[in-house]
Tab-separated table of C-alpha atoms in Angstrom:
chain	number	residue	atom	x	y	z
A	1	LYS	CA	34.333	171.237	62.312
A	2	ASN	CA	34.180	174.923	63.116
A	3	GLU	CA	33.072	177.319	60.398
A	4	VAL	CA	34.572	180.786	60.784
A	5	GLU	CA	32.960	183.653	58.890
A	6	GLN	CA	34.357	187.154	58.621
A	7	SER	CA	32.809	190.349	57.336
A	8	PRO	CA	33.407	192.430	55.404
A	9	GLN	CA	35.788	190.706	52.981
A	10	ASN	CA	37.124	194.059	51.774
A	11	LEU	CA	37.019	197.441	53.454
A	12	THR	CA	38.351	200.792	52.251
A	13	ALA	CA	38.180	203.745	54.604
A	14	GLN	CA	39.650	207.194	55.093
A	15	GLU	CA	42.367	207.922	57.599
A	16	GLY	CA	40.897	208.632	61.022
A	17	GLU	CA	37.758	206.530	60.605
A	18	PHE	CA	36.612	203.985	63.196
A	19	ILE	CA	36.906	200.468	61.748
A	20	THR	CA	34.967	197.356	62.754
A	21	ILE	CA	35.625	193.842	61.489
A	22	ASN	CA	33.299	191.026	62.522
A	23	CYS	CA	33.837	187.326	63.042
A	24	SER	CA	31.386	184.551	63.835
A	25	TYR	CA	31.957	180.860	64.408
A	26	SER	CA	29.706	177.839	64.513
A	27	VAL	CA	30.973	175.652	67.354
A	28	GLY	CA	32.087	176.446	70.907
A	29	ILE	CA	35.743	177.347	71.228
A	30	SER	CA	38.453	177.692	73.852
A	31	ALA	CA	39.975	180.817	72.313
A	32	LEU	CA	39.625	183.236	69.432
A	33	HIS	CA	42.607	184.913	67.797
A	34	TRP	CA	42.901	188.055	65.737
A	35	LEU	CA	45.870	188.049	63.370
A	36	GLN	CA	47.339	190.665	61.075
A	37	GLN	CA	48.950	189.746	57.750
A	38	HIS	CA	51.010	192.352	55.904
A	39	PRO	CA	51.569	192.369	52.109
A	40	GLY	CA	54.813	190.417	52.438
A	41	GLY	CA	52.858	187.577	54.026
A	42	GLY	CA	54.168	187.682	57.571
A	43	ILE	CA	51.552	187.097	60.265
A	44	VAL	CA	51.458	188.715	63.682
A	45	SER	CA	49.134	187.748	66.494
A	46	LEU	CA	47.185	190.781	67.729
A	47	PHE	CA	44.889	189.282	70.359
A	48	MET	CA	43.863	186.004	71.921
A	49	LEU	CA	40.471	186.094	73.638
A	50	SER	CA	38.410	183.631	75.601
A	51	SER	CA	35.972	186.169	77.045
A	52	GLY	CA	35.275	189.870	77.381
A	53	LYS	CA	37.419	192.548	75.826
A	54	LYS	CA	41.075	193.379	75.247
A	55	LYS	CA	42.717	196.629	74.208
A	56	HIS	CA	46.160	197.312	72.802
A	57	GLY	CA	46.861	200.834	71.648
A	58	ARG	CA	44.239	201.752	69.044
A	59	LEU	CA	43.051	198.171	68.674
A	60	ILE	CA	40.158	196.705	70.653
A	61	ALA	CA	38.877	193.138	70.453
A	62	THR	CA	35.658	191.866	71.973
A	63	ILE	CA	34.055	188.461	72.139
A	64	ASN	CA	30.542	187.262	73.010
A	65	ILE	CA	30.768	183.556	73.776
A	66	GLN	CA	26.997	183.045	73.938
A	67	GLU	CA	26.479	184.569	70.502
A	68	LYS	CA	29.680	183.030	69.059
A	69	HIS	CA	30.760	186.400	67.754
A	70	SER	CA	33.816	188.645	67.977
A	71	SER	CA	34.681	192.095	66.707
A	72	LEU	CA	37.962	193.856	66.064
A	73	HIS	CA	37.867	197.649	66.236
A	74	ILE	CA	40.508	200.120	65.113
A	75	THR	CA	40.177	203.668	66.394
A	76	ALA	CA	41.695	206.658	64.572
A	77	SER	CA	42.733	204.450	61.643
A	78	HIS	CA	45.988	205.172	59.845
A	79	PRO	CA	47.378	204.060	56.456
A	80	ARG	CA	49.864	201.820	58.274
A	81	ASP	CA	46.870	199.798	59.530
A	82	SER	CA	46.333	198.608	55.944
A	83	ALA	CA	46.650	194.825	56.027
A	84	VAL	CA	44.618	191.632	56.005
A	85	TYR	CA	42.997	190.909	59.362
A	86	ILE	CA	42.265	187.266	60.066
A	87	CYS	CA	40.041	185.728	62.708
A	88	ALA	CA	40.963	182.221	63.889
A	89	VAL	CA	39.687	179.869	66.577
A	90	THR	CA	40.992	176.967	68.629
A	91	GLY	CA	38.669	174.369	70.031
A	92	GLY	CA	39.943	171.777	72.433
A	93	GLY	CA	42.283	173.853	74.578
A	94	GLY	CA	45.151	171.543	73.776
A	95	ALA	CA	47.520	171.469	70.845
A	96	ASP	CA	44.912	171.696	68.108
A	97	GLY	CA	45.814	174.112	65.371
A	98	LEU	CA	43.853	177.141	64.310
A	99	THR	CA	40.766	177.234	62.091
A	100	PHE	CA	40.769	180.451	60.091
A	101	GLY	CA	38.327	182.852	58.549
A	102	LYS	CA	39.090	184.056	55.036
A	103	GLY	CA	40.307	187.418	56.214
A	104	THR	CA	39.321	191.057	55.763
A	105	HIS	CA	41.435	193.131	53.397
A	106	LEU	CA	41.592	196.620	54.917
A	107	ILE	CA	42.875	199.670	53.058
A	108	ILE	CA	43.156	203.006	54.846
A	109	GLN	CA	43.523	205.921	52.457
A	110	PRO	CA	45.319	209.105	53.543
B	1	SER	CA	63.569	185.462	73.642
B	2	GLN	CA	62.068	182.963	71.247
B	3	THR	CA	62.534	183.080	67.494
B	4	ILE	CA	61.241	180.959	64.650
B	5	HIS	CA	63.061	180.457	61.376
B	6	GLN	CA	61.868	179.104	58.057
B	7	TRP	CA	63.753	178.469	54.885
B	8	PRO	CA	63.880	178.943	52.069
B	9	ALA	CA	61.926	182.185	51.773
B	10	THR	CA	60.927	181.491	48.176
B	11	LEU	CA	61.090	178.371	46.062
B	12	VAL	CA	60.217	177.538	42.469
B	13	GLN	CA	59.966	173.829	41.730
B	14	PRO	CA	58.846	171.766	38.725
B	15	VAL	CA	55.866	169.431	38.980
B	16	GLY	CA	56.961	166.006	40.163
B	17	SER	CA	60.030	167.221	42.041
B	18	PRO	CA	60.554	166.605	45.776
B	19	LEU	CA	60.125	169.217	48.470
B	20	SER	CA	61.684	169.872	51.836
B	21	LEU	CA	60.831	172.939	53.907
B	22	GLU	CA	62.444	173.419	57.278
B	23	CYS	CA	61.313	175.243	60.388
B	24	THR	CA	63.299	175.680	63.586
B	25	VAL	CA	62.455	177.368	66.857
B	26	GLU	CA	64.956	178.841	69.300
B	27	GLY	CA	64.623	179.888	72.909
B	28	THR	CA	61.988	177.416	74.066
B	29	SER	CA	61.649	173.700	74.800
B	30	ASN	CA	58.949	171.175	73.918
B	31	PRO	CA	56.947	173.576	71.747
B	32	ASN	CA	53.848	172.595	69.837
B	33	LEU	CA	54.645	173.033	66.136
B	34	TYR	CA	52.313	173.652	63.207
B	35	TRP	CA	52.423	173.778	59.407
B	36	TYR	CA	49.828	175.930	57.626
B	37	ARG	CA	49.262	176.673	53.958
B	38	GLN	CA	47.679	179.661	52.278
B	39	ALA	CA	46.788	178.868	48.677
B	40	ALA	CA	46.247	181.734	46.250
B	41	GLY	CA	42.882	183.384	46.871
B	42	ARG	CA	42.102	181.087	49.772
B	43	GLY	CA	42.336	181.247	53.523
B	44	LEU	CA	44.895	179.647	55.765
B	45	GLN	CA	44.567	175.934	56.381
B	46	LEU	CA	46.164	173.723	59.033
B	47	LEU	CA	48.218	170.929	57.463
B	48	PHE	CA	50.033	169.243	60.360
B	49	TYR	CA	50.718	169.736	64.038
B	50	SER	CA	53.107	168.098	66.467
B	51	VAL	CA	53.227	167.954	70.258
B	52	GLY	CA	56.592	166.189	70.469
B	53	ILE	CA	59.418	164.451	68.643
B	54	GLY	CA	58.059	161.919	66.176
B	55	GLN	CA	54.428	162.831	66.970
B	56	ILE	CA	52.609	164.186	63.921
B	57	SER	CA	48.901	164.777	63.405
B	58	SER	CA	47.606	165.359	59.899
B	59	GLU	CA	44.554	167.495	59.253
B	60	VAL	CA	44.209	167.283	55.500
B	61	PRO	CA	44.991	164.193	53.403
B	62	GLN	CA	47.318	165.126	50.557
B	63	ASN	CA	50.702	164.304	49.075
B	64	LEU	CA	52.550	166.198	51.804
B	65	SER	CA	54.114	164.759	54.938
B	66	ALA	CA	55.709	166.217	58.048
B	67	SER	CA	58.419	165.054	60.401
B	68	ARG	CA	59.834	166.245	63.691
B	69	PRO	CA	63.293	164.708	64.048
B	70	GLN	CA	64.346	167.029	66.875
B	71	ASP	CA	62.450	168.906	69.588
B	72	ARG	CA	62.597	172.280	67.836
B	73	GLN	CA	62.734	171.201	64.200
B	74	PHE	CA	59.727	170.637	61.958
B	75	ILE	CA	60.059	169.566	58.340
B	76	LEU	CA	57.439	169.563	55.574
B	77	SER	CA	58.113	167.230	52.677
B	78	SER	CA	56.721	165.883	49.463
B	79	LYS	CA	58.020	163.138	47.180
B	80	LYS	CA	56.338	164.568	44.084
B	81	LEU	CA	54.934	168.083	43.936
B	82	LEU	CA	51.629	168.900	42.256
B	83	LEU	CA	50.585	172.219	40.748
B	84	SER	CA	48.028	172.496	43.541
B	85	ASP	CA	50.825	172.479	46.134
B	86	SER	CA	51.693	176.058	45.202
B	87	GLY	CA	51.095	178.486	48.029
B	88	PHE	CA	52.483	180.259	51.058
B	89	TYR	CA	53.626	177.869	53.776
B	90	LEU	CA	53.790	179.055	57.342
B	91	CYS	CA	55.293	177.355	60.348
B	92	ALA	CA	54.125	178.340	63.826
B	93	TRP	CA	54.802	177.387	67.409
B	94	SER	CA	53.070	177.647	70.763
B	95	VAL	CA	54.106	176.620	74.249
B	96	GLY	CA	53.991	172.887	74.998
B	97	LEU	CA	51.126	170.966	76.541
B	98	ARG	CA	52.504	170.942	80.086
B	99	ILE	CA	52.706	174.728	80.210
B	100	LEU	CA	49.406	175.029	78.351
B	101	LYS	CA	47.707	173.079	81.132
B	102	GLN	CA	49.292	175.334	83.738
B	103	ARG	CA	47.882	178.351	81.890
B	104	GLY	CA	44.457	176.829	81.488
B	105	GLY	CA	45.050	175.503	78.010
B	106	LEU	CA	45.323	178.793	76.163
B	107	ASP	CA	48.235	180.247	74.261
B	108	THR	CA	48.817	182.355	71.215
B	109	GLN	CA	50.711	181.058	68.208
B	110	TYR	CA	53.872	182.624	66.841
B	111	PHE	CA	54.359	182.490	63.100
B	112	GLY	CA	57.508	182.173	61.047
B	113	PRO	CA	58.215	184.402	58.026
B	114	GLY	CA	56.844	181.829	55.586
B	115	THR	CA	57.983	180.136	52.370
B	116	ARG	CA	56.391	181.073	49.076
B	117	LEU	CA	56.309	177.951	46.898
B	118	THR	CA	55.534	178.052	43.183
B	119	VAL	CA	55.136	174.746	41.374
B	120	LEU	CA	55.419	175.039	37.593
């Protein structure tokens, strides 16, 4: 079974700061997902990665398959970025569900 | 476009009572369907997934069960709720296996709004 570790668990930063959230996993995967969960509980998929790097607006996600490690970066952070960011992985490339990290609670102060 | 619905949004139930949570997906056919739970202070956990009508895979043994009576309907049930069943229940879908294979086996998952269950 894959073990997914995220760091940090909690992060408070000032508006405008560059944010990095890290994720590592123990077993080879077919894809890694970054998810965002807002206080109401709803979850939105930000990225799905199998290699390399993806960028969407101020968000950048990278993955190193050899090192079993991924990072999520937020540039020019804003209070509306405050949320829980969750790393999750899928293994077999079929219909298997996601295995999740425990999440990083991010607060961006104005 | 595809949408996913869950109801109810919140539910308070006594210990020992039955449970039925419903999830439906619109705008797609033969989706893979998933039930997840987020217990208080804990991470998300896969409970069940389904690749087709009547096909259910269970990840965690517990007093919950799932059924898929129709292609785009996924139901989570319990005959007798426990205090430990409290949590936030999320349904999700992804494209079906045939399309997954065409795409190389990778697809994101789309989450419903969730049901917050409190067992007292």
